[in-house]
Amino acid sequence: MKKTSVAILSIFSFLILISILFYAFVFIQTRPVNPKNEGSIKIEIPSGMTVNQVAKSLEEKKLVKNARLFYLSVRFPLINSFLFFKESVPANFILKSGSYRLNQSMDFSEIQNELISGQQEYIVISIPEGLTISKIAAILEANKVCNSYDFITFAKDSSQTIFKQYKIPGESLEGYLFPDTYYLTSGMSAADVASMMVENFFSRIKEIPELYSKTPEDLFQTLTLASIVEREYRIPEEAPLIASVFKNRIKQNIGLYSCATVEYIITEIEGKPHPDRILLDDLKIDNSYNTYKWAGLTPGPISNPGLIALEAATNTPKTDYYFFQIVDPAAGKHVFSKTFEQHKVNHNLYTKN
């Protein structure tokens, strides 16, 4: 009887010892990698990344000691309460994609709460006025926000809900991606980024009541004109005058003769490199966007204009100008004329200079 009791006691003691050792191992493995190190380490969590993949990435970056235990502590939240003696992360752990700044002094529960908080590090991107869909896409991909191909594909798919939501009549979102500074995150979906820019467009044009109150079709026409003005002006004060030249030519059924539209054909439609200069043969390209060959506006916007160009195309001053000629390429300054004769004089004078 005594031998049996001793055996049971020995087994019980052994199990307790094993439990203590196991708890000590788990406790050590789940402690911060370096409690005194406050230096931040950036970790990227793309959309669709699994918790298991995140755990391995954290271990590789030396933010946790044991990826397997990190994974288990997510799947079984009570482990955190047992190990850290504090409120655990929610049972419905939802990983949010983005870029995060973590440090080695954080324990499992602190890291997990950070990853579900959405308080990730933002990627600040400034989109200049006058860029096209493809150029915006290239910037987004270069900054690891989203894939360039995905962005272009979404922006040129008129079956997307965003087109119906805002009654966009065109075949793409060209012109509706408002140039601004955006706070984005790594791994965002192309749909989310493009939608954000379109929503910003319709919010910002409220600053021009005459534009905001237009019908979708009239807005599209004004936006198309603004997109051409955007690519032609350099000095803000000249934008309204350039818009007036184009409107006067449209009324008289005269071609706009905008090199920017030919450039759009070459780079965006034909997919060729940006030309150093527009050649005479380029002006003969048989395309509906060629304003040297066809009168009136292009079928759609050729860029994404800012408020200056939008204001100029909406509230255009009345002038008798039909021509403008660059006089200072460095500053982007133009001279405006009413007659072709005067325009020829200006062209000869400033081209020679």
mmCIF file of C-alpha atoms in Angstrom:
data_model
loop_
_atom_site.group_PDB
_atom_site.id
_atom_site.type_symbol
_atom_site.label_atom_id
_atom_site.label_comp_id
_atom_site.label_asym_id
_atom_site.label_seq_id
_atom_site.Cartn_x
_atom_site.Cartn_y
_atom_site.Cartn_z
ATOM 1 C CA MET A 1 0.000 0.000 0.000
ATOM 2 C CA LYS A 2 2.796 2.351 0.910
ATOM 3 C CA LYS A 3 4.633 1.502 -2.307
ATOM 4 C CA THR A 4 1.519 2.356 -4.326
ATOM 5 C CA SER A 5 1.163 5.734 -2.541
ATOM 6 C CA VAL A 6 4.817 6.521 -3.124
ATOM 7 C CA ALA A 7 4.457 5.650 -6.814
ATOM 8 C CA ILE A 8 1.379 7.843 -7.201
ATOM 9 C CA LEU A 9 3.111 10.668 -5.352
ATOM 10 C CA SER A 10 6.171 10.307 -7.570
ATOM 11 C CA ILE A 11 4.067 10.387 -10.739
ATOM 12 C CA PHE A 12 2.103 13.373 -9.447
ATOM 13 C CA SER A 13 5.316 15.216 -8.554
ATOM 14 C CA PHE A 14 6.760 14.418 -11.961
ATOM 15 C CA LEU A 15 3.682 15.772 -13.698
ATOM 16 C CA ILE A 16 3.837 18.938 -11.604
ATOM 17 C CA LEU A 17 7.512 19.340 -12.467
ATOM 18 C CA ILE A 18 6.776 18.836 -16.181
ATOM 19 C CA SER A 19 3.935 21.379 -15.952
ATOM 20 C CA ILE A 20 6.171 23.900 -14.220
ATOM 21 C CA LEU A 21 8.920 23.405 -16.770
ATOM 22 C CA PHE A 22 6.420 23.663 -19.659
ATOM 23 C CA TYR A 23 4.883 26.807 -18.194
ATOM 24 C CA ALA A 24 8.365 28.281 -17.679
ATOM 25 C CA PHE A 25 9.259 27.475 -21.294
ATOM 26 C CA VAL A 26 6.042 29.011 -22.640
ATOM 27 C CA PHE A 27 6.394 31.994 -20.298
ATOM 28 C CA ILE A 28 9.932 32.700 -21.485
ATOM 29 C CA GLN A 29 9.059 32.148 -25.138
ATOM 30 C CA THR A 30 6.180 34.609 -24.982
ATOM 31 C CA ARG A 31 8.071 37.378 -23.184
ATOM 32 C CA PRO A 32 9.264 40.418 -25.169
ATOM 33 C CA VAL A 33 12.379 39.713 -27.230
ATOM 34 C CA ASN A 34 14.131 42.709 -25.684
ATOM 35 C CA PRO A 35 12.200 44.627 -22.970
ATOM 36 C CA LYS A 36 14.655 47.545 -23.116
ATOM 37 C CA ASN A 37 14.643 47.974 -26.904
ATOM 38 C CA GLU A 38 12.186 50.696 -27.949
ATOM 39 C CA GLY A 39 13.456 50.933 -31.525
ATOM 40 C CA SER A 40 10.659 50.350 -34.029
ATOM 41 C CA ILE A 41 10.659 47.684 -36.737
ATOM 42 C CA LYS A 42 8.415 47.986 -39.778
ATOM 43 C CA ILE A 43 6.283 45.006 -40.738
ATOM 44 C CA GLU A 44 4.126 44.770 -43.866
ATOM 45 C CA ILE A 45 0.819 42.907 -43.682
ATOM 46 C CA PRO A 46 -0.600 42.588 -47.230
ATOM 47 C CA SER A 47 -4.287 41.939 -47.763
ATOM 48 C CA GLY A 48 -5.015 38.205 -47.530
ATOM 49 C CA MET A 49 -2.016 37.351 -45.341
ATOM 50 C CA THR A 50 -2.826 34.598 -42.803
ATOM 51 C CA VAL A 51 -2.147 34.723 -39.069
ATOM 52 C CA ASN A 52 0.316 31.851 -39.477
ATOM 53 C CA GLN A 53 2.245 33.829 -42.118
ATOM 54 C CA VAL A 54 2.225 36.904 -39.891
ATOM 55 C CA ALA A 55 3.579 34.871 -36.979
ATOM 56 C CA LYS A 56 6.461 33.583 -39.097
ATOM 57 C CA SER A 57 7.215 37.097 -40.323
ATOM 58 C CA LEU A 58 7.274 38.404 -36.742
ATOM 59 C CA GLU A 59 9.742 35.677 -35.757
ATOM 60 C CA GLU A 60 11.948 36.420 -38.780
ATOM 61 C CA LYS A 61 12.055 40.098 -37.832
ATOM 62 C CA LYS A 62 12.845 39.100 -34.205
ATOM 63 C CA LEU A 63 9.677 40.664 -32.832
ATOM 64 C CA VAL A 64 8.577 37.386 -31.222
ATOM 65 C CA LYS A 65 10.604 34.416 -30.044
ATOM 66 C CA ASN A 66 8.244 31.658 -31.114
ATOM 67 C CA ALA A 67 5.944 31.908 -34.141
ATOM 68 C CA ARG A 68 4.003 28.753 -33.255
ATOM 69 C CA LEU A 69 3.136 29.997 -29.781
ATOM 70 C CA PHE A 70 2.139 33.391 -31.194
ATOM 71 C CA TYR A 71 -0.225 31.649 -33.603
ATOM 72 C CA LEU A 72 -1.730 29.520 -30.809
ATOM 73 C CA SER A 73 -2.212 32.551 -28.563
ATOM 74 C CA VAL A 74 -4.260 34.153 -31.347
ATOM 75 C CA ARG A 75 -6.358 31.055 -31.912
ATOM 76 C CA PHE A 76 -6.860 30.542 -28.170
ATOM 77 C CA PRO A 77 -7.093 34.047 -26.623
ATOM 78 C CA LEU A 78 -7.327 32.705 -23.042
ATOM 79 C CA ILE A 79 -3.626 31.845 -23.310
ATOM 80 C CA ASN A 80 -2.841 35.563 -23.172
ATOM 81 C CA SER A 81 -4.961 36.045 -20.065
ATOM 82 C CA PHE A 82 -3.218 33.109 -18.423
ATOM 83 C CA LEU A 83 0.287 34.238 -19.383
ATOM 84 C CA PHE A 84 0.068 38.005 -19.078
ATOM 85 C CA PHE A 85 -2.587 38.358 -16.381
ATOM 86 C CA LYS A 86 -4.447 41.027 -18.320
ATOM 87 C CA GLU A 87 -7.409 41.333 -20.627
ATOM 88 C CA SER A 88 -6.912 39.259 -23.730
ATOM 89 C CA VAL A 89 -7.388 40.323 -27.325
ATOM 90 C CA PRO A 90 -10.935 39.777 -28.672
ATOM 91 C CA ALA A 91 -11.915 36.214 -29.477
ATOM 92 C CA ASN A 92 -12.872 37.263 -33.027
ATOM 93 C CA PHE A 93 -9.330 38.283 -33.983
ATOM 94 C CA ILE A 94 -9.507 40.189 -37.295
ATOM 95 C CA LEU A 95 -6.126 40.948 -38.820
ATOM 96 C CA LYS A 96 -5.992 44.311 -40.600
ATOM 97 C CA SER A 97 -3.607 44.743 -43.497
ATOM 98 C CA GLY A 98 -1.171 47.642 -43.658
ATOM 99 C CA SER A 99 2.251 48.774 -42.489
ATOM 100 C CA TYR A 100 2.906 48.674 -38.749
ATOM 101 C CA ARG A 101 5.703 49.890 -36.514
ATOM 102 C CA LEU A 102 6.329 47.381 -33.718
ATOM 103 C CA ASN A 103 9.171 46.967 -31.265
ATOM 104 C CA GLN A 104 10.914 44.179 -29.380
ATOM 105 C CA SER A 105 9.667 45.372 -25.994
ATOM 106 C CA MET A 106 6.086 44.356 -26.864
ATOM 107 C CA ASP A 107 4.622 41.056 -25.654
ATOM 108 C CA PHE A 108 2.210 38.844 -27.595
ATOM 109 C CA SER A 109 -0.979 40.562 -26.505
ATOM 110 C CA GLU A 110 0.418 44.055 -27.209
ATOM 111 C CA ILE A 111 1.451 43.053 -30.721
ATOM 112 C CA GLN A 112 -1.897 41.396 -31.384
ATOM 113 C CA ASN A 113 -3.859 44.428 -30.211
ATOM 114 C CA GLU A 114 -1.746 46.610 -32.472
ATOM 115 C CA LEU A 115 -2.437 44.403 -35.500
ATOM 116 C CA ILE A 116 -6.215 44.490 -35.011
ATOM 117 C CA SER A 117 -6.390 48.175 -34.093
ATOM 118 C CA GLY A 118 -5.912 49.452 -37.639
ATOM 119 C CA GLN A 119 -3.526 52.105 -36.275
ATOM 120 C CA GLN A 120 -0.956 51.246 -38.884
ATOM 121 C CA GLU A 121 1.753 53.415 -40.332
ATOM 122 C CA TYR A 122 0.345 55.425 -43.214
ATOM 123 C CA ILE A 123 2.044 55.881 -46.561
ATOM 124 C CA VAL A 124 1.710 59.548 -47.462
ATOM 125 C CA ILE A 125 1.424 60.022 -51.218
ATOM 126 C CA SER A 126 0.917 63.289 -53.079
ATOM 127 C CA ILE A 127 -0.708 62.919 -56.492
ATOM 128 C CA PRO A 128 0.121 65.981 -58.650
ATOM 129 C CA GLU A 129 -2.391 67.630 -60.964
ATOM 130 C CA GLY A 130 -2.477 66.466 -64.564
ATOM 131 C CA LEU A 131 -1.459 62.821 -64.179
ATOM 132 C CA THR A 132 -3.231 60.011 -66.021
ATOM 133 C CA ILE A 133 -4.574 56.760 -64.606
ATOM 134 C CA SER A 134 -1.443 54.848 -65.624
ATOM 135 C CA LYS A 135 0.921 57.406 -64.093
ATOM 136 C CA ILE A 136 -1.041 57.398 -60.816
ATOM 137 C CA ALA A 137 -0.958 53.592 -60.863
ATOM 138 C CA ALA A 138 2.831 53.635 -61.241
ATOM 139 C CA ILE A 139 3.185 55.901 -58.194
ATOM 140 C CA LEU A 140 0.936 53.645 -56.114
ATOM 141 C CA GLU A 141 2.895 50.527 -57.045
ATOM 142 C CA ALA A 142 6.253 52.221 -56.443
ATOM 143 C CA ASN A 143 5.075 53.025 -52.919
ATOM 144 C CA LYS A 144 3.755 49.473 -52.381
ATOM 145 C CA VAL A 145 0.164 50.598 -51.932
ATOM 146 C CA CYS A 146 -1.402 48.406 -54.603
ATOM 147 C CA ASN A 147 -0.599 46.683 -57.866
ATOM 148 C CA SER A 148 -0.405 48.981 -60.911
ATOM 149 C CA TYR A 149 -2.189 46.531 -63.221
ATOM 150 C CA ASP A 150 -5.028 46.032 -60.731
ATOM 151 C CA PHE A 151 -5.506 49.791 -60.356
ATOM 152 C CA ILE A 152 -5.600 50.408 -64.115
ATOM 153 C CA THR A 153 -7.941 47.454 -64.661
ATOM 154 C CA PHE A 154 -10.384 48.695 -62.027
ATOM 155 C CA ALA A 155 -10.253 52.318 -63.217
ATOM 156 C CA LYS A 156 -11.041 51.274 -66.792
ATOM 157 C CA ASP A 157 -13.888 48.895 -65.968
ATOM 158 C CA SER A 158 -17.156 50.836 -66.301
ATOM 159 C CA SER A 159 -19.110 47.915 -64.862
ATOM 160 C CA GLN A 160 -17.739 48.697 -61.393
ATOM 161 C CA THR A 161 -20.249 49.975 -58.830
ATOM 162 C CA ILE A 162 -18.399 53.297 -58.413
ATOM 163 C CA PHE A 163 -19.449 54.302 -61.957
ATOM 164 C CA LYS A 164 -23.133 53.782 -61.190
ATOM 165 C CA GLN A 165 -22.853 55.293 -57.732
ATOM 166 C CA TYR A 166 -21.626 58.635 -59.089
ATOM 167 C CA LYS A 167 -23.262 58.363 -62.536
ATOM 168 C CA ILE A 168 -19.945 58.571 -64.362
ATOM 169 C CA PRO A 169 -20.748 58.418 -68.091
ATOM 170 C CA GLY A 170 -17.243 57.713 -69.379
ATOM 171 C CA GLU A 171 -15.557 54.361 -69.940
ATOM 172 C CA SER A 172 -12.915 55.002 -67.287
ATOM 173 C CA LEU A 173 -12.248 57.020 -64.136
ATOM 174 C CA GLU A 174 -9.859 59.295 -66.039
ATOM 175 C CA GLY A 175 -10.472 62.817 -64.739
ATOM 176 C CA TYR A 176 -12.284 61.691 -61.583
ATOM 177 C CA LEU A 177 -9.173 60.693 -59.589
ATOM 178 C CA PHE A 178 -8.672 63.919 -57.692
ATOM 179 C CA PRO A 179 -5.038 65.046 -57.302
ATOM 180 C CA ASP A 180 -4.346 65.441 -53.604
ATOM 181 C CA THR A 181 -2.288 64.145 -50.672
ATOM 182 C CA TYR A 182 -3.542 60.750 -49.534
ATOM 183 C CA TYR A 183 -2.814 58.706 -46.420
ATOM 184 C CA LEU A 184 -2.765 55.122 -47.622
ATOM 185 C CA THR A 185 -1.550 51.774 -46.338
ATOM 186 C CA SER A 186 0.460 48.976 -47.859
ATOM 187 C CA GLY A 187 -1.527 46.213 -49.503
ATOM 188 C CA MET A 188 -4.719 48.208 -50.048
ATOM 189 C CA SER A 189 -7.035 46.974 -52.768
ATOM 190 C CA ALA A 190 -7.005 48.929 -56.021
ATOM 191 C CA ALA A 191 -10.771 49.351 -55.685
ATOM 192 C CA ASP A 192 -10.431 51.025 -52.281
ATOM 193 C CA VAL A 193 -7.734 53.437 -53.465
ATOM 194 C CA ALA A 194 -9.549 54.429 -56.667
ATOM 195 C CA SER A 195 -12.858 54.805 -54.826
ATOM 196 C CA MET A 196 -11.201 57.031 -52.241
ATOM 197 C CA MET A 197 -9.916 59.330 -54.988
ATOM 198 C CA VAL A 198 -13.290 59.483 -56.750
ATOM 199 C CA GLU A 199 -15.098 60.236 -53.482
ATOM 200 C CA ASN A 200 -12.567 62.986 -52.830
ATOM 201 C CA PHE A 201 -13.251 64.427 -56.293
ATOM 202 C CA PHE A 202 -16.992 64.758 -55.690
ATOM 203 C CA SER A 203 -16.335 66.199 -52.246
ATOM 204 C CA ARG A 204 -13.822 68.805 -53.443
ATOM 205 C CA ILE A 205 -15.833 70.071 -56.434
ATOM 206 C CA LYS A 206 -18.389 71.345 -53.931
ATOM 207 C CA GLU A 207 -15.961 74.262 -53.683
ATOM 208 C CA ILE A 208 -17.122 75.170 -57.209
ATOM 209 C CA PRO A 209 -20.951 75.230 -56.838
ATOM 210 C CA GLU A 210 -21.537 75.831 -60.559
ATOM 211 C CA LEU A 211 -19.618 72.647 -61.342
ATOM 212 C CA TYR A 212 -21.081 70.506 -58.570
ATOM 213 C CA SER A 213 -24.650 71.351 -59.614
ATOM 214 C CA LYS A 214 -24.152 70.202 -63.228
ATOM 215 C CA THR A 215 -25.741 67.068 -64.612
ATOM 216 C CA PRO A 216 -23.390 64.058 -64.920
ATOM 217 C CA GLU A 217 -23.154 64.614 -68.699
ATOM 218 C CA ASP A 218 -22.380 68.356 -68.409
ATOM 219 C CA LEU A 219 -19.922 67.665 -65.608
ATOM 220 C CA PHE A 220 -18.178 65.146 -67.861
ATOM 221 C CA GLN A 221 -17.859 67.716 -70.666
ATOM 222 C CA THR A 222 -16.486 70.380 -68.323
ATOM 223 C CA LEU A 223 -14.124 67.865 -66.772
ATOM 224 C CA THR A 224 -12.853 66.907 -70.223
ATOM 225 C CA LEU A 225 -12.096 70.548 -71.032
ATOM 226 C CA ALA A 226 -10.447 71.049 -67.617
ATOM 227 C CA SER A 227 -8.227 68.014 -68.205
ATOM 228 C CA ILE A 228 -6.868 69.623 -71.398
ATOM 229 C CA VAL A 229 -6.454 73.025 -69.725
ATOM 230 C CA GLU A 230 -4.569 71.287 -66.911
ATOM 231 C CA ARG A 231 -2.003 69.924 -69.356
ATOM 232 C CA GLU A 232 -1.560 73.297 -71.108
ATOM 233 C CA TYR A 233 -1.215 75.896 -68.337
ATOM 234 C CA ARG A 234 1.723 76.467 -66.017
ATOM 235 C CA ILE A 235 0.846 79.874 -64.537
ATOM 236 C CA PRO A 236 -2.474 79.778 -62.611
ATOM 237 C CA GLU A 237 -3.566 83.201 -63.878
ATOM 238 C CA GLU A 238 -3.402 81.898 -67.455
ATOM 239 C CA ALA A 239 -5.651 78.854 -66.919
ATOM 240 C CA PRO A 240 -8.927 80.839 -67.404
ATOM 241 C CA LEU A 241 -7.554 82.490 -70.561
ATOM 242 C CA ILE A 242 -6.524 79.132 -72.049
ATOM 243 C CA ALA A 243 -9.994 77.775 -71.241
ATOM 244 C CA SER A 244 -11.518 80.791 -73.013
ATOM 245 C CA VAL A 245 -9.416 80.108 -76.130
ATOM 246 C CA PHE A 246 -10.641 76.508 -76.250
ATOM 247 C CA LYS A 247 -14.284 77.474 -75.700
ATOM 248 C CA ASN A 248 -14.091 80.122 -78.439
ATOM 249 C CA ARG A 249 -12.625 77.571 -80.865
ATOM 250 C CA ILE A 250 -15.295 74.997 -79.967
ATOM 251 C CA LYS A 251 -18.048 77.536 -80.719
ATOM 252 C CA GLN A 252 -16.520 78.202 -84.136
ATOM 253 C CA ASN A 253 -15.966 74.479 -84.790
ATOM 254 C CA ILE A 254 -12.206 75.020 -84.923
ATOM 255 C CA GLY A 255 -9.846 72.308 -83.736
ATOM 256 C CA LEU A 256 -8.344 72.879 -80.295
ATOM 257 C CA TYR A 257 -4.847 72.079 -81.630
ATOM 258 C CA SER A 258 -3.654 70.891 -78.229
ATOM 259 C CA CYS A 259 -0.346 69.012 -78.231
ATOM 260 C CA ALA A 260 -1.369 67.521 -74.882
ATOM 261 C CA THR A 261 -4.083 65.481 -76.604
ATOM 262 C CA VAL A 262 -1.574 64.089 -79.103
ATOM 263 C CA GLU A 263 0.774 63.227 -76.260
ATOM 264 C CA TYR A 264 -2.122 61.378 -74.585
ATOM 265 C CA ILE A 265 -2.615 59.268 -77.705
ATOM 266 C CA ILE A 266 1.072 58.401 -77.924
ATOM 267 C CA THR A 267 1.618 57.514 -74.250
ATOM 268 C CA GLU A 268 -1.768 56.323 -72.996
ATOM 269 C CA ILE A 269 -3.481 54.838 -76.046
ATOM 270 C CA GLU A 270 -0.510 53.598 -78.076
ATOM 271 C CA GLY A 271 1.546 52.847 -74.961
ATOM 272 C CA LYS A 272 4.730 54.432 -76.295
ATOM 273 C CA PRO A 273 7.351 56.356 -74.273
ATOM 274 C CA HIS A 274 6.798 60.039 -73.626
ATOM 275 C CA PRO A 275 7.986 61.923 -76.734
ATOM 276 C CA ASP A 276 10.680 64.577 -76.430
ATOM 277 C CA ARG A 277 8.733 66.637 -78.936
ATOM 278 C CA ILE A 278 5.598 66.355 -81.027
ATOM 279 C CA LEU A 279 6.413 65.793 -84.719
ATOM 280 C CA LEU A 280 4.335 66.733 -87.771
ATOM 281 C CA ASP A 281 3.579 63.057 -88.381
ATOM 282 C CA ASP A 282 2.177 62.826 -84.851
ATOM 283 C CA LEU A 283 -0.359 65.543 -85.669
ATOM 284 C CA LYS A 284 -1.744 63.302 -88.414
ATOM 285 C CA ILE A 285 -2.511 60.333 -86.142
ATOM 286 C CA ASP A 286 -6.028 59.119 -86.964
ATOM 287 C CA ASN A 287 -7.517 59.018 -83.489
ATOM 288 C CA SER A 288 -10.592 60.708 -82.007
ATOM 289 C CA TYR A 289 -8.383 62.251 -79.287
ATOM 290 C CA ASN A 290 -6.333 64.119 -81.906
ATOM 291 C CA THR A 291 -7.518 67.724 -81.655
ATOM 292 C CA TYR A 292 -5.388 68.646 -84.674
ATOM 293 C CA LYS A 293 -7.458 66.301 -86.828
ATOM 294 C CA TRP A 294 -10.912 66.662 -85.258
ATOM 295 C CA ALA A 295 -12.758 69.728 -83.934
ATOM 296 C CA GLY A 296 -14.402 69.819 -80.507
ATOM 297 C CA LEU A 297 -13.524 68.140 -77.250
ATOM 298 C CA THR A 298 -11.842 64.770 -76.923
ATOM 299 C CA PRO A 299 -14.132 61.769 -76.163
ATOM 300 C CA GLY A 300 -13.094 61.974 -72.508
ATOM 301 C CA PRO A 301 -10.604 63.537 -70.078
ATOM 302 C CA ILE A 302 -6.899 63.237 -70.874
ATOM 303 C CA SER A 303 -5.704 63.819 -67.294
ATOM 304 C CA ASN A 304 -6.918 64.295 -63.744
ATOM 305 C CA PRO A 305 -7.207 68.068 -63.208
ATOM 306 C CA GLY A 306 -7.046 70.082 -60.004
ATOM 307 C CA LEU A 307 -9.282 72.891 -58.765
ATOM 308 C CA ILE A 308 -7.537 75.651 -60.772
ATOM 309 C CA ALA A 309 -8.242 73.966 -64.109
ATOM 310 C CA LEU A 310 -11.724 72.920 -62.990
ATOM 311 C CA GLU A 311 -12.549 76.486 -61.967
ATOM 312 C CA ALA A 312 -11.162 77.824 -65.256
ATOM 313 C CA ALA A 313 -13.249 75.401 -67.326
ATOM 314 C CA THR A 314 -16.392 76.105 -65.277
ATOM 315 C CA ASN A 315 -16.321 79.869 -64.786
ATOM 316 C CA THR A 316 -14.506 80.844 -67.958
ATOM 317 C CA PRO A 317 -14.088 84.557 -68.716
ATOM 318 C CA LYS A 318 -15.374 85.873 -72.034
ATOM 319 C CA THR A 319 -12.510 86.888 -74.339
ATOM 320 C CA ASP A 320 -11.846 87.310 -78.046
ATOM 321 C CA TYR A 321 -8.760 85.096 -77.901
ATOM 322 C CA TYR A 322 -8.418 82.197 -80.329
ATOM 323 C CA PHE A 323 -4.702 81.496 -80.033
ATOM 324 C CA PHE A 324 -1.925 81.295 -77.453
ATOM 325 C CA GLN A 325 1.817 80.968 -77.944
ATOM 326 C CA ILE A 326 4.503 79.992 -75.413
ATOM 327 C CA VAL A 327 6.913 82.897 -74.832
ATOM 328 C CA ASP A 328 8.876 81.610 -71.858
ATOM 329 C CA PRO A 329 9.166 77.791 -71.744
ATOM 330 C CA ALA A 330 10.976 77.825 -68.407
ATOM 331 C CA ALA A 331 8.207 79.781 -66.663
ATOM 332 C CA GLY A 332 5.384 78.449 -68.821
ATOM 333 C CA LYS A 333 4.257 81.930 -69.823
ATOM 334 C CA HIS A 334 2.049 82.454 -72.904
ATOM 335 C CA VAL A 335 0.951 85.358 -75.079
ATOM 336 C CA PHE A 336 -2.663 85.419 -76.322
ATOM 337 C CA SER A 337 -3.949 86.726 -79.639
ATOM 338 C CA LYS A 338 -7.295 87.305 -81.332
ATOM 339 C CA THR A 339 -6.333 86.738 -84.980
ATOM 340 C CA PHE A 340 -4.340 84.159 -86.871
ATOM 341 C CA GLU A 341 -2.211 86.931 -88.373
ATOM 342 C CA GLN A 342 -1.149 88.112 -84.924
ATOM 343 C CA HIS A 343 -0.612 84.532 -83.846
ATOM 344 C CA LYS A 344 1.765 83.957 -86.795
ATOM 345 C CA VAL A 345 3.722 87.043 -85.788
ATOM 346 C CA ASN A 346 3.964 85.793 -82.190
ATOM 347 C CA HIS A 347 4.880 82.309 -83.329
ATOM 348 C CA ASN A 348 7.706 83.515 -85.576
ATOM 349 C CA LEU A 349 8.947 85.981 -82.979
ATOM 350 C CA TYR A 350 9.009 83.677 -79.952
ATOM 351 C CA THR A 351 9.964 80.498 -81.807
ATOM 352 C CA LYS A 352 13.094 82.195 -83.110
ATOM 353 C CA ASN A 353 13.903 83.578 -79.666
#
